[in-house]
Amino acid sequence: MQSPLCFVLMPFGRKADTSGTTINFDDVYQQLIAPAVRAANLEPIRADEELAGGIVHKPMFERLMLCPYAVADLTFANANVFYELGVRHAVLPHTTLLIFAGGTLLPFDLALARGLSYTLDQRGVPAKPVDDGLLITERLVDARNAAVDSPVFQLVEGFPDISRLKTDVFRDQVQYSATWKHRLAQARADGLPAVRAAEEALGNPKDVESGIIIDLFLSYRAVKGYDEMVALADRMPLPLARTALVQEQLGLALNRLGERTRAEAVLLDLIKERGPSSETYGILGRVYKDMWDGAKRAGQTIRARGLLDRAIAAYLAGFEADWRDAYPGINAVTLMELADPPDERRHQVLPVVRYAVERRLATADADYWDFATRLELAVLAKDEQTAYQALANALATSREEWERESTANNLRLIREARERRGDDEPWAAQVEQELLAQQ
């Protein structure tokens, strides 16, 4: 498992204040901060350690906003550090630790902040690197509890949290080059070779703004360029590559390539690092579902039964993480229907899933997955009229081929299970064909 990144905001080299006191901040980093961060099972990054071309401020802003953890050294009230800390506090509510050399007076605006002091000797280097480092390590470990440490989020009720952005609406909510947004949209329409050509024209991903890189990443998904997704994730700047969005979609791509064990590991690591998420568990559930389907087709009956249980458990965990997200809920219900005998818990979960999707459909934000969920619910209920209406809405809002394939696959599994029980509906096969005919 790769360690989460911790961005260190601090001055570089030897610096002196107005009193003539000199501190070697490189020694502070190398002897105190970096070892303490690593002891917390995090990976330290300082702005001078990852040089990139392009706009010089771009990598700094990416680290501030995307690194899960940060340490800010406020000694000497360095203007750059305070500016960067302000950006960090504005976009992330927690996991930012403040430290400073003993004797530092924090400004009024940070009086509420809970920081740690460290000791320097007369040469301006750490005097107690082991003892002070232990305190830094302990505080970083405690930060996993996600207590709010940003004064902005503490004092301004309802302040927006940008981490709530959803993958499927990324292109609409993030502002970046209109030229490249248009070019990638056209490339998706033209197919995989066109998306590859667009990436070649972009050059080194580390020199390109994050919005374009993520659009490219999702464009590969749209044209089933799963090998390219995996390769691009390896070339992204680390803070961007480690985001939940990228790791989740990396897991999806690996699963589509049949690398299910690796996909499982990526998603489990993400859950361990970031906590439960309906999206992460939803993709993990798909990994286990595909494992189950493969074991079933290979005649591995006992193994298949265990994998089906794991898939249901993952989807249920995703639905428990956020009941507003019907996707993992409908998948849990569908797999419960496929169990032999069918899992009785589906009768408890299904009404909650139906309510969740109907609330979504009542808004202006309803998308393909909402109509696909209604379609699946209708098939489960053997409601032909509602199924065809939901199918029409789903086809009208479908964006990418793999989405329709995923829904058709679920409906196929339901139909096959019912056919084995002598309880099939002839029209259900036609619904599957309509979904696949649009490719």
Coordinates of C-alpha atoms in Angstrom, one line a residue:
M1 CA 0.0 0.0 0.0
Q2 CA 1.3 3.4 -0.9
S3 CA 1.6 5.9 2.0
P4 CA -0.7 8.9 1.9
L5 CA 1.0 12.1 0.9
C6 CA 1.8 14.9 3.4
F7 CA 2.7 18.3 1.9
V8 CA 5.1 20.3 4.0
L9 CA 4.7 24.1 3.9
M10 CA 7.9 25.8 5.1
P11 CA 10.7 28.1 4.2
F12 CA 13.8 26.7 2.4
G13 CA 17.5 27.0 3.3
R14 CA 18.9 29.3 5.9
K15 CA 16.7 32.2 7.0
A16 CA 17.2 35.0 9.5
D17 CA 14.6 37.2 11.3
T18 CA 14.9 40.9 12.2
S19 CA 16.7 40.0 15.5
G20 CA 19.4 38.1 13.6
T21 CA 18.3 34.7 14.7
T22 CA 19.2 32.2 11.9
I23 CA 17.5 28.9 11.3
N24 CA 18.5 26.1 8.9
F25 CA 15.1 25.1 7.6
D26 CA 16.5 22.3 5.5
D27 CA 17.9 20.7 8.6
V28 CA 14.5 21.2 10.3
Y29 CA 12.9 19.3 7.4
Q30 CA 15.4 16.5 7.1
Q31 CA 16.1 15.9 10.8
L32 CA 12.7 16.6 12.3
I33 CA 9.7 16.9 10.0
A34 CA 10.3 14.3 7.3
P35 CA 11.2 11.5 9.8
A36 CA 8.2 12.3 11.9
V37 CA 5.9 12.3 8.9
R38 CA 7.3 8.9 7.7
A39 CA 6.8 7.5 11.3
A40 CA 3.1 8.3 10.9
N41 CA 3.1 6.1 7.7
L42 CA 2.8 9.2 5.5
E43 CA 5.1 10.3 2.6
P44 CA 6.5 13.8 3.0
I45 CA 6.6 16.2 0.0
R46 CA 8.2 19.6 0.0
A47 CA 7.7 22.1 -2.8
D48 CA 11.4 21.9 -3.8
E49 CA 11.4 18.1 -4.0
E50 CA 9.1 17.7 -7.0
L51 CA 10.2 20.1 -9.7
A52 CA 7.9 20.4 -12.8
G53 CA 7.7 22.7 -15.8
G54 CA 4.8 24.8 -16.8
I55 CA 3.2 27.3 -14.4
V56 CA 5.4 27.4 -11.3
H57 CA 2.5 27.8 -8.9
K58 CA 0.4 25.0 -10.4
P59 CA 2.1 22.1 -8.6
M60 CA 2.0 24.0 -5.3
F61 CA -1.8 24.6 -5.5
E62 CA -2.4 21.0 -6.4
R63 CA -0.4 19.8 -3.4
L64 CA -2.3 22.2 -1.1
M65 CA -5.7 21.0 -2.3
L66 CA -5.1 17.3 -3.0
C67 CA -2.6 16.0 -0.5
P68 CA -4.6 14.3 2.3
Y69 CA -2.3 15.7 5.0
A70 CA -0.2 18.8 5.5
V71 CA 2.3 20.2 8.0
A72 CA 2.9 24.0 8.0
D73 CA 5.9 25.5 9.8
L74 CA 4.9 29.0 10.8
T75 CA 8.3 30.0 12.2
F76 CA 9.4 33.6 11.2
A77 CA 5.9 34.2 9.9
N78 CA 7.0 33.5 6.3
A79 CA 4.5 35.3 3.9
N80 CA 4.5 32.4 1.4
V81 CA 3.8 29.8 4.1
F82 CA 0.9 31.9 5.5
Y83 CA -0.6 32.4 2.1
E84 CA -0.4 28.6 1.4
L85 CA -1.9 27.8 4.8
G86 CA -4.8 30.1 4.0
V87 CA -5.5 28.3 0.8
R88 CA -5.3 25.0 2.6
H89 CA -7.7 26.1 5.3
A90 CA -10.1 27.4 2.7
V91 CA -10.5 24.1 0.9
L92 CA -9.9 21.3 3.5
P93 CA -11.5 21.2 6.9
H94 CA -9.0 18.9 8.6
T95 CA -5.6 17.0 8.5
T96 CA -3.4 20.2 8.6
L97 CA -0.9 20.3 11.4
L98 CA 0.7 23.6 12.5
I99 CA 4.2 23.6 14.0
F100 CA 6.7 26.4 14.9
A101 CA 10.0 26.9 16.7
G102 CA 9.8 27.7 20.4
G103 CA 9.2 31.4 21.1
T104 CA 7.2 32.0 18.0
L105 CA 4.2 34.2 18.5
L106 CA 1.3 33.2 16.3
P107 CA -0.8 36.1 14.8
F108 CA -4.3 36.8 16.1
D109 CA -6.1 35.0 13.2
L110 CA -4.4 31.8 14.2
A111 CA -5.0 32.1 18.0
L112 CA -7.6 29.4 17.9
A113 CA -5.2 27.0 16.1
R114 CA -3.8 24.1 18.0
G115 CA -0.1 23.9 17.0
L116 CA 3.1 22.2 18.3
S117 CA 6.4 23.9 19.1
Y118 CA 9.8 22.4 18.6
T119 CA 13.2 23.2 20.1
L120 CA 16.2 24.6 18.3
D121 CA 19.8 24.8 19.5
Q122 CA 22.1 27.8 19.1
R123 CA 23.0 26.7 15.5
G124 CA 19.4 26.9 14.4
V125 CA 18.9 23.2 14.0
P126 CA 16.6 20.8 15.9
A127 CA 17.8 20.2 19.4
K128 CA 15.3 17.4 20.3
P129 CA 14.5 15.8 16.9
V130 CA 13.4 12.5 18.5
D131 CA 11.2 13.9 21.3
D132 CA 9.7 16.7 19.1
G133 CA 9.3 14.3 16.2
L134 CA 7.3 11.9 18.3
L135 CA 4.8 14.6 19.1
I136 CA 4.4 15.5 15.4
T137 CA 3.9 11.8 14.6
E138 CA 1.3 11.4 17.3
R139 CA -0.6 14.5 16.1
L140 CA -0.6 13.3 12.4
V141 CA -1.9 9.9 13.5
D142 CA -4.6 11.6 15.5
A143 CA -5.5 13.6 12.3
R144 CA -6.9 10.4 10.8
N145 CA -9.9 10.9 13.1
A146 CA -10.8 13.9 10.8
A147 CA -11.4 16.5 13.5
V148 CA -11.9 19.9 11.9
D149 CA -8.8 22.0 12.3
S150 CA -9.4 24.7 9.7
P151 CA -10.7 28.0 11.4
V152 CA -12.7 28.6 8.2
F153 CA -14.7 25.4 8.6
Q154 CA -14.8 25.8 12.4
L155 CA -16.3 29.3 12.4
V156 CA -18.3 29.6 9.1
E157 CA -21.2 27.2 9.3
G158 CA -22.1 25.5 6.1
F159 CA -18.9 26.4 4.3
P160 CA -18.7 24.2 1.1
D161 CA -16.5 21.2 1.0
I162 CA -15.0 20.6 -2.5
S163 CA -14.4 17.0 -1.7
R164 CA -18.1 16.4 -2.5
L165 CA -17.6 16.7 -6.2
K166 CA -18.8 13.6 -8.0
T167 CA -16.8 11.8 -10.8
D168 CA -19.6 11.9 -13.4
V169 CA -20.2 15.6 -13.2
F170 CA -16.5 16.6 -13.0
R171 CA -16.4 18.1 -16.5
D172 CA -19.3 20.4 -15.7
Q173 CA -18.1 21.6 -12.3
V174 CA -14.4 22.1 -12.8
Q175 CA -13.2 25.1 -14.9
Y176 CA -10.2 24.6 -17.2
S177 CA -9.2 25.2 -20.8
A178 CA -12.3 25.4 -23.0
T179 CA -10.1 24.5 -26.0
W180 CA -9.1 21.2 -24.5
K181 CA -12.6 20.5 -23.1
H182 CA -13.9 20.8 -26.7
R183 CA -11.0 18.8 -28.2
L184 CA -11.4 15.9 -25.7
A185 CA -15.2 15.8 -26.3
Q186 CA -14.6 15.5 -30.0
A187 CA -11.9 12.8 -29.4
R188 CA -14.4 10.7 -27.4
A189 CA -16.8 10.9 -30.3
D190 CA -14.0 9.8 -32.7
G191 CA -12.8 6.9 -30.6
L192 CA -9.7 5.6 -28.8
P193 CA -7.1 6.6 -31.5
A194 CA -8.3 10.2 -31.3
V195 CA -8.0 10.2 -27.5
R196 CA -4.5 8.8 -27.7
A197 CA -3.6 11.6 -30.2
A198 CA -4.9 14.2 -27.8
E199 CA -2.7 12.8 -25.0
E200 CA 0.3 12.9 -27.3
A201 CA -0.4 16.5 -28.1
L202 CA -0.6 17.4 -24.4
G203 CA 2.9 16.3 -23.6
N204 CA 4.1 15.6 -20.1
P205 CA 1.1 15.2 -17.7
K206 CA 3.1 16.9 -14.9
D207 CA 3.1 20.1 -17.0
V208 CA -0.7 20.1 -17.7
E209 CA -3.4 21.5 -15.5
S210 CA -5.3 18.9 -13.4
G211 CA -8.7 19.5 -15.0
I212 CA -7.4 18.5 -18.5
I213 CA -5.6 15.4 -17.1
I214 CA -8.7 14.2 -15.3
D215 CA -10.9 14.8 -18.4
L216 CA -8.3 12.8 -20.5
F217 CA -8.4 10.1 -17.9
L218 CA -12.2 9.9 -18.0
S219 CA -12.2 10.2 -21.8
Y220 CA -10.1 7.0 -22.0
R221 CA -12.8 5.4 -19.8
A222 CA -15.5 6.5 -22.2
V223 CA -13.8 4.8 -25.2
K224 CA -12.7 1.7 -23.1
G225 CA -9.1 2.7 -23.1
Y226 CA -8.5 0.9 -19.8
D227 CA -4.8 0.1 -20.5
E228 CA -4.3 3.8 -21.2
M229 CA -6.1 4.8 -18.0
V230 CA -3.7 2.7 -15.9
A231 CA -0.7 4.1 -17.7
L232 CA -1.9 7.7 -17.3
A233 CA -2.5 7.2 -13.6
D234 CA 1.2 6.2 -13.2
R235 CA 2.3 9.4 -15.0
M236 CA 0.2 11.9 -13.1
P237 CA 1.6 14.2 -10.4
L238 CA 1.4 12.1 -7.2
P239 CA -1.1 14.4 -5.4
L240 CA -3.5 14.1 -8.3
A241 CA -2.9 10.3 -8.8
R242 CA -3.6 9.7 -5.1
T243 CA -7.0 11.4 -5.1
A244 CA -10.1 9.2 -4.4
L245 CA -11.4 10.0 -7.8
V246 CA -8.4 8.7 -9.7
Q247 CA -7.9 5.7 -7.4
E248 CA -11.5 4.7 -7.8
Q249 CA -11.4 4.9 -11.5
L250 CA -8.1 3.1 -11.6
G251 CA -9.8 0.3 -9.7
L252 CA -12.6 0.3 -12.3
A253 CA -10.0 0.1 -15.2
L254 CA -8.0 -2.7 -13.6
N255 CA -11.2 -4.7 -13.1
R256 CA -12.2 -4.2 -16.7
L257 CA -8.8 -5.5 -17.7
G258 CA -9.4 -8.6 -15.6
E259 CA -6.7 -7.6 -13.0
R260 CA -9.3 -8.2 -10.3
T261 CA -6.8 -8.9 -7.4
R262 CA -5.0 -5.6 -8.1
A263 CA -8.2 -3.7 -8.5
E264 CA -9.4 -5.1 -5.1
A265 CA -6.1 -4.0 -3.5
V266 CA -6.4 -0.5 -4.8
L267 CA -9.9 0.0 -3.6
L268 CA -9.3 -1.6 -0.2
D269 CA -6.3 0.6 0.3
L270 CA -8.5 3.6 -0.6
I271 CA -11.2 2.6 2.0
K272 CA -8.5 2.1 4.6
E273 CA -7.0 5.6 3.9
R274 CA -10.1 7.7 3.3
G275 CA -12.9 5.7 5.0
P276 CA -16.1 4.2 3.6
S277 CA -17.6 5.7 0.4
S278 CA -20.6 4.7 -1.7
E279 CA -18.5 5.1 -4.8
T280 CA -15.5 3.2 -3.7
Y281 CA -17.6 0.3 -2.2
G282 CA -19.8 0.4 -5.4
I283 CA -16.7 -0.3 -7.6
L284 CA -15.4 -2.9 -5.1
G285 CA -18.7 -4.6 -5.2
R286 CA -18.4 -4.8 -9.0
V287 CA -15.0 -6.4 -8.7
Y288 CA -16.4 -9.1 -6.4
K289 CA -19.5 -9.5 -8.7
D290 CA -17.2 -10.1 -11.7
M291 CA -15.2 -12.6 -9.7
W292 CA -18.4 -14.4 -8.7
D293 CA -19.6 -14.5 -12.3
G294 CA -16.3 -15.9 -13.4
A295 CA -16.2 -18.6 -10.7
K296 CA -19.8 -19.5 -11.5
R297 CA -19.1 -20.0 -15.2
A298 CA -16.0 -22.1 -14.3
G299 CA -18.2 -24.4 -12.2
Q300 CA -16.5 -23.3 -9.0
T301 CA -19.8 -23.5 -7.0
I302 CA -18.5 -23.1 -3.4
R303 CA -16.1 -20.3 -4.3
A304 CA -18.8 -18.5 -6.3
R305 CA -21.1 -18.6 -3.3
G306 CA -18.5 -16.9 -1.1
L307 CA -17.7 -14.3 -3.7
L308 CA -21.4 -13.5 -4.1
D309 CA -21.6 -12.9 -0.3
R310 CA -18.6 -10.6 -0.6
A311 CA -20.2 -8.6 -3.4
I312 CA -23.5 -8.2 -1.6
A313 CA -21.6 -7.1 1.6
A314 CA -19.5 -4.5 -0.4
Y315 CA -22.6 -3.0 -2.1
L316 CA -24.5 -2.9 1.2
A317 CA -21.5 -1.1 2.9
G318 CA -21.6 1.4 0.0
F319 CA -25.3 2.0 0.5
E320 CA -24.9 2.4 4.2
A321 CA -22.1 5.0 3.6
D322 CA -24.6 7.2 1.8
W323 CA -28.3 6.2 1.4
R324 CA -28.8 9.0 -1.1
D325 CA -26.7 7.0 -3.6
A326 CA -29.0 4.3 -5.0
Y327 CA -26.3 2.7 -7.2
P328 CA -24.7 0.4 -4.6
G329 CA -28.2 -0.2 -3.1
I330 CA -29.7 -1.5 -6.4
N331 CA -26.7 -3.7 -7.0
A332 CA -27.1 -5.2 -3.5
V333 CA -30.8 -5.9 -4.1
T334 CA -30.1 -7.4 -7.6
L335 CA -27.4 -9.8 -6.2
M336 CA -29.7 -10.8 -3.4
E337 CA -32.3 -11.8 -6.0
L338 CA -29.6 -13.9 -7.7
A339 CA -28.8 -15.9 -4.6
D340 CA -30.1 -19.4 -4.3
P341 CA -32.4 -19.2 -2.5
P342 CA -33.0 -15.4 -2.9
D343 CA -31.7 -13.3 0.1
E344 CA -34.7 -12.3 2.2
R345 CA -33.0 -9.0 3.2
R346 CA -33.8 -7.6 -0.3
H347 CA -37.4 -6.9 0.9
Q348 CA -36.0 -4.6 3.5
V349 CA -33.5 -2.8 1.3
L350 CA -35.5 -2.4 -1.9
P351 CA -38.0 0.2 -0.6
V352 CA -35.1 2.4 0.6
V353 CA -33.4 2.1 -2.7
R354 CA -36.6 3.0 -4.5
Y355 CA -37.1 6.1 -2.3
A356 CA -33.5 7.2 -2.8
V357 CA -33.8 7.0 -6.6
E358 CA -37.2 8.7 -6.7
R359 CA -35.8 11.6 -4.7
R360 CA -33.0 11.9 -7.3
L361 CA -35.4 11.7 -10.2
A362 CA -37.5 14.5 -8.7
T363 CA -34.6 16.9 -9.1
A364 CA -33.1 18.5 -12.2
D365 CA -29.9 16.5 -11.7
A366 CA -31.2 13.1 -12.6
D367 CA -28.7 11.2 -14.8
Y368 CA -28.3 7.9 -16.6
W369 CA -27.7 5.9 -13.4
D370 CA -30.9 7.2 -11.8
F371 CA -33.0 6.0 -14.8
A372 CA -31.0 2.8 -15.0
T373 CA -31.8 2.1 -11.3
R374 CA -35.5 2.7 -11.9
L375 CA -35.2 0.3 -14.9
E376 CA -33.6 -2.4 -12.8
L377 CA -36.2 -2.0 -10.0
A378 CA -39.0 -2.3 -12.6
V379 CA -37.5 -5.6 -13.9
L380 CA -37.1 -6.9 -10.4
A381 CA -40.8 -6.0 -9.8
K382 CA -41.8 -7.5 -13.2
D383 CA -43.3 -4.1 -14.1
E384 CA -43.0 -4.1 -17.9
Q385 CA -44.6 -0.7 -18.5
T386 CA -42.4 1.2 -16.0
A387 CA -39.4 -0.8 -17.3
Y388 CA -39.8 0.5 -20.9
Q389 CA -40.4 4.0 -19.8
A390 CA -37.2 3.9 -17.7
L391 CA -35.4 2.3 -20.6
A392 CA -36.4 5.2 -22.9
N393 CA -35.2 7.8 -20.3
A394 CA -31.9 5.9 -19.7
L395 CA -31.1 5.7 -23.4
A396 CA -31.8 9.4 -23.7
T397 CA -29.4 10.3 -20.9
S398 CA -26.7 7.7 -21.6
R399 CA -23.2 9.2 -22.0
E400 CA -20.9 6.3 -22.4
E401 CA -21.2 2.7 -23.8
W402 CA -19.8 1.0 -20.8
E403 CA -22.7 2.4 -18.7
R404 CA -25.3 0.6 -20.9
E405 CA -23.2 -2.6 -20.9
S406 CA -23.1 -2.5 -17.1
T407 CA -26.9 -2.2 -16.9
A408 CA -27.5 -4.9 -19.5
N409 CA -25.2 -7.2 -17.7
N410 CA -27.2 -6.8 -14.4
L411 CA -30.4 -7.5 -16.3
R412 CA -28.9 -10.5 -17.9
L413 CA -28.0 -12.0 -14.5
I414 CA -31.5 -11.4 -13.2
R415 CA -33.1 -13.0 -16.3
E416 CA -30.8 -16.0 -16.2
A417 CA -31.4 -16.6 -12.5
R418 CA -35.2 -16.4 -13.0
E419 CA -35.0 -18.7 -16.1
R420 CA -33.3 -21.3 -14.0
R421 CA -36.2 -21.0 -11.5
G422 CA -38.8 -21.1 -14.3
D423 CA -39.8 -17.6 -13.4
D424 CA -38.8 -15.5 -16.4
E425 CA -40.4 -12.6 -18.2
P426 CA -40.0 -12.8 -22.1
W427 CA -39.9 -9.0 -22.5
A428 CA -36.8 -8.7 -20.1
A429 CA -34.5 -10.1 -22.9
Q430 CA -35.8 -7.4 -25.3
V431 CA -34.8 -4.7 -22.8
E432 CA -31.3 -6.0 -22.7
Q433 CA -31.1 -6.0 -26.4
E434 CA -32.3 -2.4 -26.6
L435 CA -29.5 -1.4 -24.3
L436 CA -26.8 -3.2 -26.3
A437 CA -28.2 -2.1 -29.7
Q438 CA -27.3 1.5 -28.9
Q439 CA -23.6 0.7 -29.0

